[in-house]
Short mmCIF file of C-alpha atoms and ligand atoms in Angstrom, two decimals:
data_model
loop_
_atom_site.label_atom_id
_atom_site.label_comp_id
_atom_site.label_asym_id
_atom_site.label_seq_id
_atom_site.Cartn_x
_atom_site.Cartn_y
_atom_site.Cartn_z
CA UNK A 1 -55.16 -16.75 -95.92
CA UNK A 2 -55.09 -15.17 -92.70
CA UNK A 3 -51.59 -14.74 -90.36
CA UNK A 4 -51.65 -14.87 -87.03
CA UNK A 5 -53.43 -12.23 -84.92
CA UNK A 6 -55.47 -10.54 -88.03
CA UNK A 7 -58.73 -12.06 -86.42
CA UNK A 8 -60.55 -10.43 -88.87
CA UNK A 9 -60.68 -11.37 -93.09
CA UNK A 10 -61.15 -7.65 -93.65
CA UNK A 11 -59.07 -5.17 -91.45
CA UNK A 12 -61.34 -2.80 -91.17
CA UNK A 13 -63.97 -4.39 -88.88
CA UNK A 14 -61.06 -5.42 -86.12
CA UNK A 15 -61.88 -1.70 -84.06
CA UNK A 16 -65.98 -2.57 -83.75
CA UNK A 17 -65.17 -6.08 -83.92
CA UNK A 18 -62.33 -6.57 -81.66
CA UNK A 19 -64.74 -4.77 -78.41
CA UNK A 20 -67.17 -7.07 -79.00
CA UNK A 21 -64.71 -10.35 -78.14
CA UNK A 22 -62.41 -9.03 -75.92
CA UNK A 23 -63.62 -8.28 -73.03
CA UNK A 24 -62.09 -4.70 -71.18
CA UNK A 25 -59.99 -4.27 -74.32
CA UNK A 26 -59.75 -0.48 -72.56
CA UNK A 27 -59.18 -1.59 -69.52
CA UNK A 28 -56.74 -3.49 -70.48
CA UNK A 29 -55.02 -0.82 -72.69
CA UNK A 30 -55.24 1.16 -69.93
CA UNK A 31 -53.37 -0.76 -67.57
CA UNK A 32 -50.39 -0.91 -70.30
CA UNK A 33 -50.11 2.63 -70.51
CA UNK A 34 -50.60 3.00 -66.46
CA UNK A 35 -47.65 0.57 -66.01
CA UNK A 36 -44.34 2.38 -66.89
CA UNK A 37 -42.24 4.80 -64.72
CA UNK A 38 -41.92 7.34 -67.21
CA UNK A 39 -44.21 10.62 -67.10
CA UNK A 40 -46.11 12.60 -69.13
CA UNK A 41 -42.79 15.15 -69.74
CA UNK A 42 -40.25 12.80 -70.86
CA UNK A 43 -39.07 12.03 -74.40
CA UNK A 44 -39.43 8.28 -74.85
CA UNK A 45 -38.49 5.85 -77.67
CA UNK A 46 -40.97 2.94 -77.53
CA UNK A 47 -41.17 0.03 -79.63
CA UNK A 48 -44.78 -1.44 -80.30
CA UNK A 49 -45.01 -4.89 -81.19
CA UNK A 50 -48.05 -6.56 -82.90
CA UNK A 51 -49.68 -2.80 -83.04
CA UNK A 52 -52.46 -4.11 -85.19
CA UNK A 53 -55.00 -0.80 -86.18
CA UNK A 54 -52.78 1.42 -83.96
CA UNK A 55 -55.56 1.71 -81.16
CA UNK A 56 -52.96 1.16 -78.91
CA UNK A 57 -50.19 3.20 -80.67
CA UNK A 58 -52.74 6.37 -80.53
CA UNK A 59 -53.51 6.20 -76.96
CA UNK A 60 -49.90 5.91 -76.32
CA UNK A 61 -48.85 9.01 -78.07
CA UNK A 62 -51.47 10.86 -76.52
CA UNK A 63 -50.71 9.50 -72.73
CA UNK A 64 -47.24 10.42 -73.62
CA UNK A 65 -46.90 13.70 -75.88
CA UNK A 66 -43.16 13.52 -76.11
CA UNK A 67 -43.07 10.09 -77.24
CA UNK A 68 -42.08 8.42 -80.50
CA UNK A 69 -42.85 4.93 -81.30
CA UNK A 70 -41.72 2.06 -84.27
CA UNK A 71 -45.27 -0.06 -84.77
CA UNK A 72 -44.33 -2.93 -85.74
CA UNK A 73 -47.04 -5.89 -87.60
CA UNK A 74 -46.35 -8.42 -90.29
CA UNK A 75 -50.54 -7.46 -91.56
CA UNK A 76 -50.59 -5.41 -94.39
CA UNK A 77 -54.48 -4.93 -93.43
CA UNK A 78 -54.04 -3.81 -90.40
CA UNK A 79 -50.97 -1.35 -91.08
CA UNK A 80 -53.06 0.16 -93.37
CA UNK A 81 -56.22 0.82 -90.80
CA UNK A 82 -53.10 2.31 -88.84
CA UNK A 83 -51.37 4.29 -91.35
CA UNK A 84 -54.68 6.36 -91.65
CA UNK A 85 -55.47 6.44 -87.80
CA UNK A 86 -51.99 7.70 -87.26
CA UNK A 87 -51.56 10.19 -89.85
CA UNK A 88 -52.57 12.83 -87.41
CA UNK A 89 -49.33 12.21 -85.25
CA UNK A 90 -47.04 12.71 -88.23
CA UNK A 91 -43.37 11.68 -87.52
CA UNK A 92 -44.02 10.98 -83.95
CA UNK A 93 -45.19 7.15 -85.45
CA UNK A 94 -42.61 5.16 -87.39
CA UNK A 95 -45.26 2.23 -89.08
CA UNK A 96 -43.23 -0.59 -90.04
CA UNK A 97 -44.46 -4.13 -91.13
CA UNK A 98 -42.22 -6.79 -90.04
CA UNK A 99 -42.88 -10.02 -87.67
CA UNK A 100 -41.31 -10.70 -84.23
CA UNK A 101 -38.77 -12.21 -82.85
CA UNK A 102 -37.33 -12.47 -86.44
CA UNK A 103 -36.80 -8.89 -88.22
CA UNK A 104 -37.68 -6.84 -84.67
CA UNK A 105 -36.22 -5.97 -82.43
CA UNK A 106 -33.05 -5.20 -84.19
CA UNK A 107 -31.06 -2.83 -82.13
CA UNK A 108 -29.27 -2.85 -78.30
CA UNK A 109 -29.97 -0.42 -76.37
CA UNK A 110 -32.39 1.51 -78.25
CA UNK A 111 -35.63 1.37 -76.55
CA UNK A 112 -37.15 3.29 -72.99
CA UNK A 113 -40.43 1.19 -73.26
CA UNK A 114 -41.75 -1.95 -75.23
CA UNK A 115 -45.50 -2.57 -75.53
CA UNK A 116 -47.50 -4.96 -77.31
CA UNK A 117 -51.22 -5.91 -76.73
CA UNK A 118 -53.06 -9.13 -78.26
CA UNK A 119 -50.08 -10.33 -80.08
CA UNK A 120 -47.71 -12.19 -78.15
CA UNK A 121 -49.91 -14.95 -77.33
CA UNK A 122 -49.74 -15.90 -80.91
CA UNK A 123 -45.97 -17.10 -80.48
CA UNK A 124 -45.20 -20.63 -79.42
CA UNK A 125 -43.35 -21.21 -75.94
CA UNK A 126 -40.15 -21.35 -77.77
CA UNK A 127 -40.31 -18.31 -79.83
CA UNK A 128 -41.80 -15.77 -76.79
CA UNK A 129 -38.94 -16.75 -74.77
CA UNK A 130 -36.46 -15.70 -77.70
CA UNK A 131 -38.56 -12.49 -78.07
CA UNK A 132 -37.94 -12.06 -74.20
CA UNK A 133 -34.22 -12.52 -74.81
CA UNK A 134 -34.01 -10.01 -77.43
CA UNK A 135 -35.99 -7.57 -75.75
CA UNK A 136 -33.84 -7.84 -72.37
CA UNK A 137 -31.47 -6.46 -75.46
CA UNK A 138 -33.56 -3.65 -76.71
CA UNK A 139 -34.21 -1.78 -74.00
CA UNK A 140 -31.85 1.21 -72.54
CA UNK A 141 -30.81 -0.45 -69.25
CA UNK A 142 -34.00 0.88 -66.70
CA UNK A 143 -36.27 0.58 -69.57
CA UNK A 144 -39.67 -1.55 -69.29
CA UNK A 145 -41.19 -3.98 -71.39
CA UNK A 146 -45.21 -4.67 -70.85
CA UNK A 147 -47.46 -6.98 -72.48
CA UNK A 148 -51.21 -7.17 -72.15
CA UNK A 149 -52.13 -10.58 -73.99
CA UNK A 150 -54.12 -13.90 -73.24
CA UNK A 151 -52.98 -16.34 -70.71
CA UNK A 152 -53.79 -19.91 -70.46
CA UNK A 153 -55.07 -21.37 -67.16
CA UNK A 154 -53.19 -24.41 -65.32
CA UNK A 155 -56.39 -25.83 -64.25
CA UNK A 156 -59.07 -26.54 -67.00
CA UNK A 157 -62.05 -25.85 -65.20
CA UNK A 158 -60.62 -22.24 -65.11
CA UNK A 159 -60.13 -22.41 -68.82
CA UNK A 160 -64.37 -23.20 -69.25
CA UNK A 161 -65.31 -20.82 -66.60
CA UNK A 162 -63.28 -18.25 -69.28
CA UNK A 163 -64.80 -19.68 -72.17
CA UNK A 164 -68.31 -18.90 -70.55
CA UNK A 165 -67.34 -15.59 -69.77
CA UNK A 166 -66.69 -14.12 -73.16
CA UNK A 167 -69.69 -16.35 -74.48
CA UNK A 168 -71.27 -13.99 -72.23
CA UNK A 169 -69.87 -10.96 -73.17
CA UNK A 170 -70.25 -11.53 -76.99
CA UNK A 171 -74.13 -12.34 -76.26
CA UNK A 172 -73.98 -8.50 -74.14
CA UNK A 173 -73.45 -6.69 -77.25
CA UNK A 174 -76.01 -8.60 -79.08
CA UNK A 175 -74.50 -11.52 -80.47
CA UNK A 176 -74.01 -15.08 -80.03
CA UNK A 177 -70.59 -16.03 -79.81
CA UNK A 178 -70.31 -18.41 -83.06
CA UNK A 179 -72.65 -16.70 -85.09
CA UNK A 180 -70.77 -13.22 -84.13
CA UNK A 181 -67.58 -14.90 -85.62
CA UNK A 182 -69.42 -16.80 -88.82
CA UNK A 183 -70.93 -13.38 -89.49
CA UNK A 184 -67.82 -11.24 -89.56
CA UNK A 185 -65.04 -13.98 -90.71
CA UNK A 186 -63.44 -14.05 -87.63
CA UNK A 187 -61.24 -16.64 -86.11
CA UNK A 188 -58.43 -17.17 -83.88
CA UNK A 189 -57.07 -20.21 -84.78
CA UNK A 190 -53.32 -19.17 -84.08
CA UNK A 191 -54.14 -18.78 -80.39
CA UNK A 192 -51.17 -20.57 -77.98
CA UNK A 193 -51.19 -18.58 -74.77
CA UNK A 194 -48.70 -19.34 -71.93
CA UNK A 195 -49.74 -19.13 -68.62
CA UNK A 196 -48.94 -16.32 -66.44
CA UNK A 197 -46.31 -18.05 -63.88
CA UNK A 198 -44.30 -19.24 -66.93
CA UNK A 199 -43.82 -15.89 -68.91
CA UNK A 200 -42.63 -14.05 -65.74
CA UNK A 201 -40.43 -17.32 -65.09
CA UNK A 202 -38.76 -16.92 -68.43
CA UNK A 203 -38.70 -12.84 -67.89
CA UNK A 204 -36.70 -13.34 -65.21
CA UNK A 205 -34.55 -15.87 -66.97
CA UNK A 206 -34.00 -13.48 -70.06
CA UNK A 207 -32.14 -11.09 -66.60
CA UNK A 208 -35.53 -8.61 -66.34
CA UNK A 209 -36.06 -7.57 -62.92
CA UNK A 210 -39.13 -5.95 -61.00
CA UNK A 211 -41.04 -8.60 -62.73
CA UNK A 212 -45.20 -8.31 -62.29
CA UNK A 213 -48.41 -8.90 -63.27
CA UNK A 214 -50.70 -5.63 -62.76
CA UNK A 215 -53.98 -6.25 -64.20
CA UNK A 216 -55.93 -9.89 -64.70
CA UNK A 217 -59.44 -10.30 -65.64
CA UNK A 218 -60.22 -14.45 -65.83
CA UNK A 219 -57.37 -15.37 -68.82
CA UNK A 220 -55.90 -11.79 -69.97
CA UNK A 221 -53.61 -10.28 -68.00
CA UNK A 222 -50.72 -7.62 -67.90
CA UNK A 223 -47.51 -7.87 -66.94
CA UNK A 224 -44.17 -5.71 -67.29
CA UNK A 225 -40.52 -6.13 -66.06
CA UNK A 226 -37.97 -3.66 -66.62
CA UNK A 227 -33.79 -4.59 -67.30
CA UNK A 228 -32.05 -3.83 -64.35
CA UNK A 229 -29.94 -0.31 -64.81
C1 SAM B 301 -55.23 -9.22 -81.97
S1 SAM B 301 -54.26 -8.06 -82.83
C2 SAM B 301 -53.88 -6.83 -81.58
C3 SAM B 301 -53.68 -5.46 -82.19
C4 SAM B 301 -53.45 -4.34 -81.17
N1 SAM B 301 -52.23 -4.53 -80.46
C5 SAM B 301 -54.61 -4.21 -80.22
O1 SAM B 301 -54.41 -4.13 -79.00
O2 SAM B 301 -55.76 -4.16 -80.69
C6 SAM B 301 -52.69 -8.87 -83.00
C7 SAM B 301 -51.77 -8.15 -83.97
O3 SAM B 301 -50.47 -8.72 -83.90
C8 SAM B 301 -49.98 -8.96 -85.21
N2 SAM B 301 -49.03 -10.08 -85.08
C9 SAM B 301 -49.26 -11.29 -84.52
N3 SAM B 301 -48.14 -12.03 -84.52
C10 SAM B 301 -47.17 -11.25 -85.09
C11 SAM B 301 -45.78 -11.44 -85.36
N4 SAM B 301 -45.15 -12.57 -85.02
N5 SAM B 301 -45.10 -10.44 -85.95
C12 SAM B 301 -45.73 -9.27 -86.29
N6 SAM B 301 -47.03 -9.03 -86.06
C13 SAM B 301 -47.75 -10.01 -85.46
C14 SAM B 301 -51.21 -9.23 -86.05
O4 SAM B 301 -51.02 -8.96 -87.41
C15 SAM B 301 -52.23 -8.28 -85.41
O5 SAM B 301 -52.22 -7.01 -86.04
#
């Protein structure tokens, strides 16, 4: 049995895999890591939630050198594709399997930065408002939180024009969408975006300020907020 966000049955196809449905999955990295104030020379304590394989995680400690970073996932699998694809940053990468909001965050005050890519979207209304709450509580006071994740359209048509889109991405690399996801046991039945207006809403509600959306291409997007200083 599958939990949410493991896409894959096996772990170890989610890096190949992963590229082939999400469309910009770099980009959209990319515009994470682009999004904080903090530069290349500073010694930051980031919290990664959902961090999956650690594709994220690595790019991260690289874009930042003086970094260190709790990766947080409830999937053994993919902890374990991360454990190896980490190894090389040694104690800079605390790997931790736990779920959000329950076990993390745990501590006030304890965090410059919080990422997460992919994985909030999993979380019903309810429960990513809590994890906004006790995020606005993690983070040192000037510290950002960013989220790259799927959003869900207001207007339906929207929602097909997106559908149509990564049809027609999945068919790029060679595949047809259903038989792509037949093929390689993958599924994302756990899917309950939020739509954009409503998670900066609540951001603002759980006392974030500077809230924004960066990046959007059709329904994923990025957005960060930082708690006021
Ligand atoms: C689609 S993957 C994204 C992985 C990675 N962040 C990336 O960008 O490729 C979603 C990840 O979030 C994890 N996840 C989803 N909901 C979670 C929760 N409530 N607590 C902990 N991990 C969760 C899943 O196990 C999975 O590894």
């Amino acid at each position: 049995m599958k939990k949410p966000g493991e896409v894959f049955a096996d772990s170890s196809l989610y890096d190949p895999g992963i590229e082939a449905i999400v469309p910009r999955y770099d980009e959209l990295h990319d515009a994470i890591l682009n999004s904080p104030p903090q530069d290349r020379t500073e010694e930051i304590r980031v919290l990664e939630l959902g961090a999956g394989t650690g594709e994220l995680t690595a790019k991260l400690l690289t874009r930042f050198p003086e970094s260190t970073v709790l990766a947080v996932d409830h999937s053994e699998g993919m902890l374990a594709e991360a454990e190896r694809k980490l190894e090389t940053f040694g104690d800079r990468a605390d790997i931790v399997q736990g779920t959000f909001p329950d076990d993390y965050p745990t501590a006030s005050d304890e965090f410059d930065l919080v990422i997460t890519s992919l994985a909030v979207h999993h979380l019903p209304s309810a429960e990513k408002r809590t994890l906004f709450d006790s995020l606005a509580d993690a983070l040192v006071p000037g510290g950002w939180f960013v989220n790259g994740d799927v959003i869900r359209f207001d207007a339906s048509h929207l929602e097909t024009v997106s559908s149509a889109m990564i049809a027609n991405w999945v068919r790029s690399k060679g595949w047809e969408e259903e038989e792509f996801m037949n093929r390689w046991q993958a599924s994302d039945e756990f899917d309950d975006p939020d739509a954009l207006t409503d998670q900066l809403l609540w951001l603002r509600e759980a006392g974030f300020e500077s809230v924004t959306s960066v990046w959007q291409y059709y329904n994923f997007a990025v957005y960060g907020a930082r708690k006021p200083a």
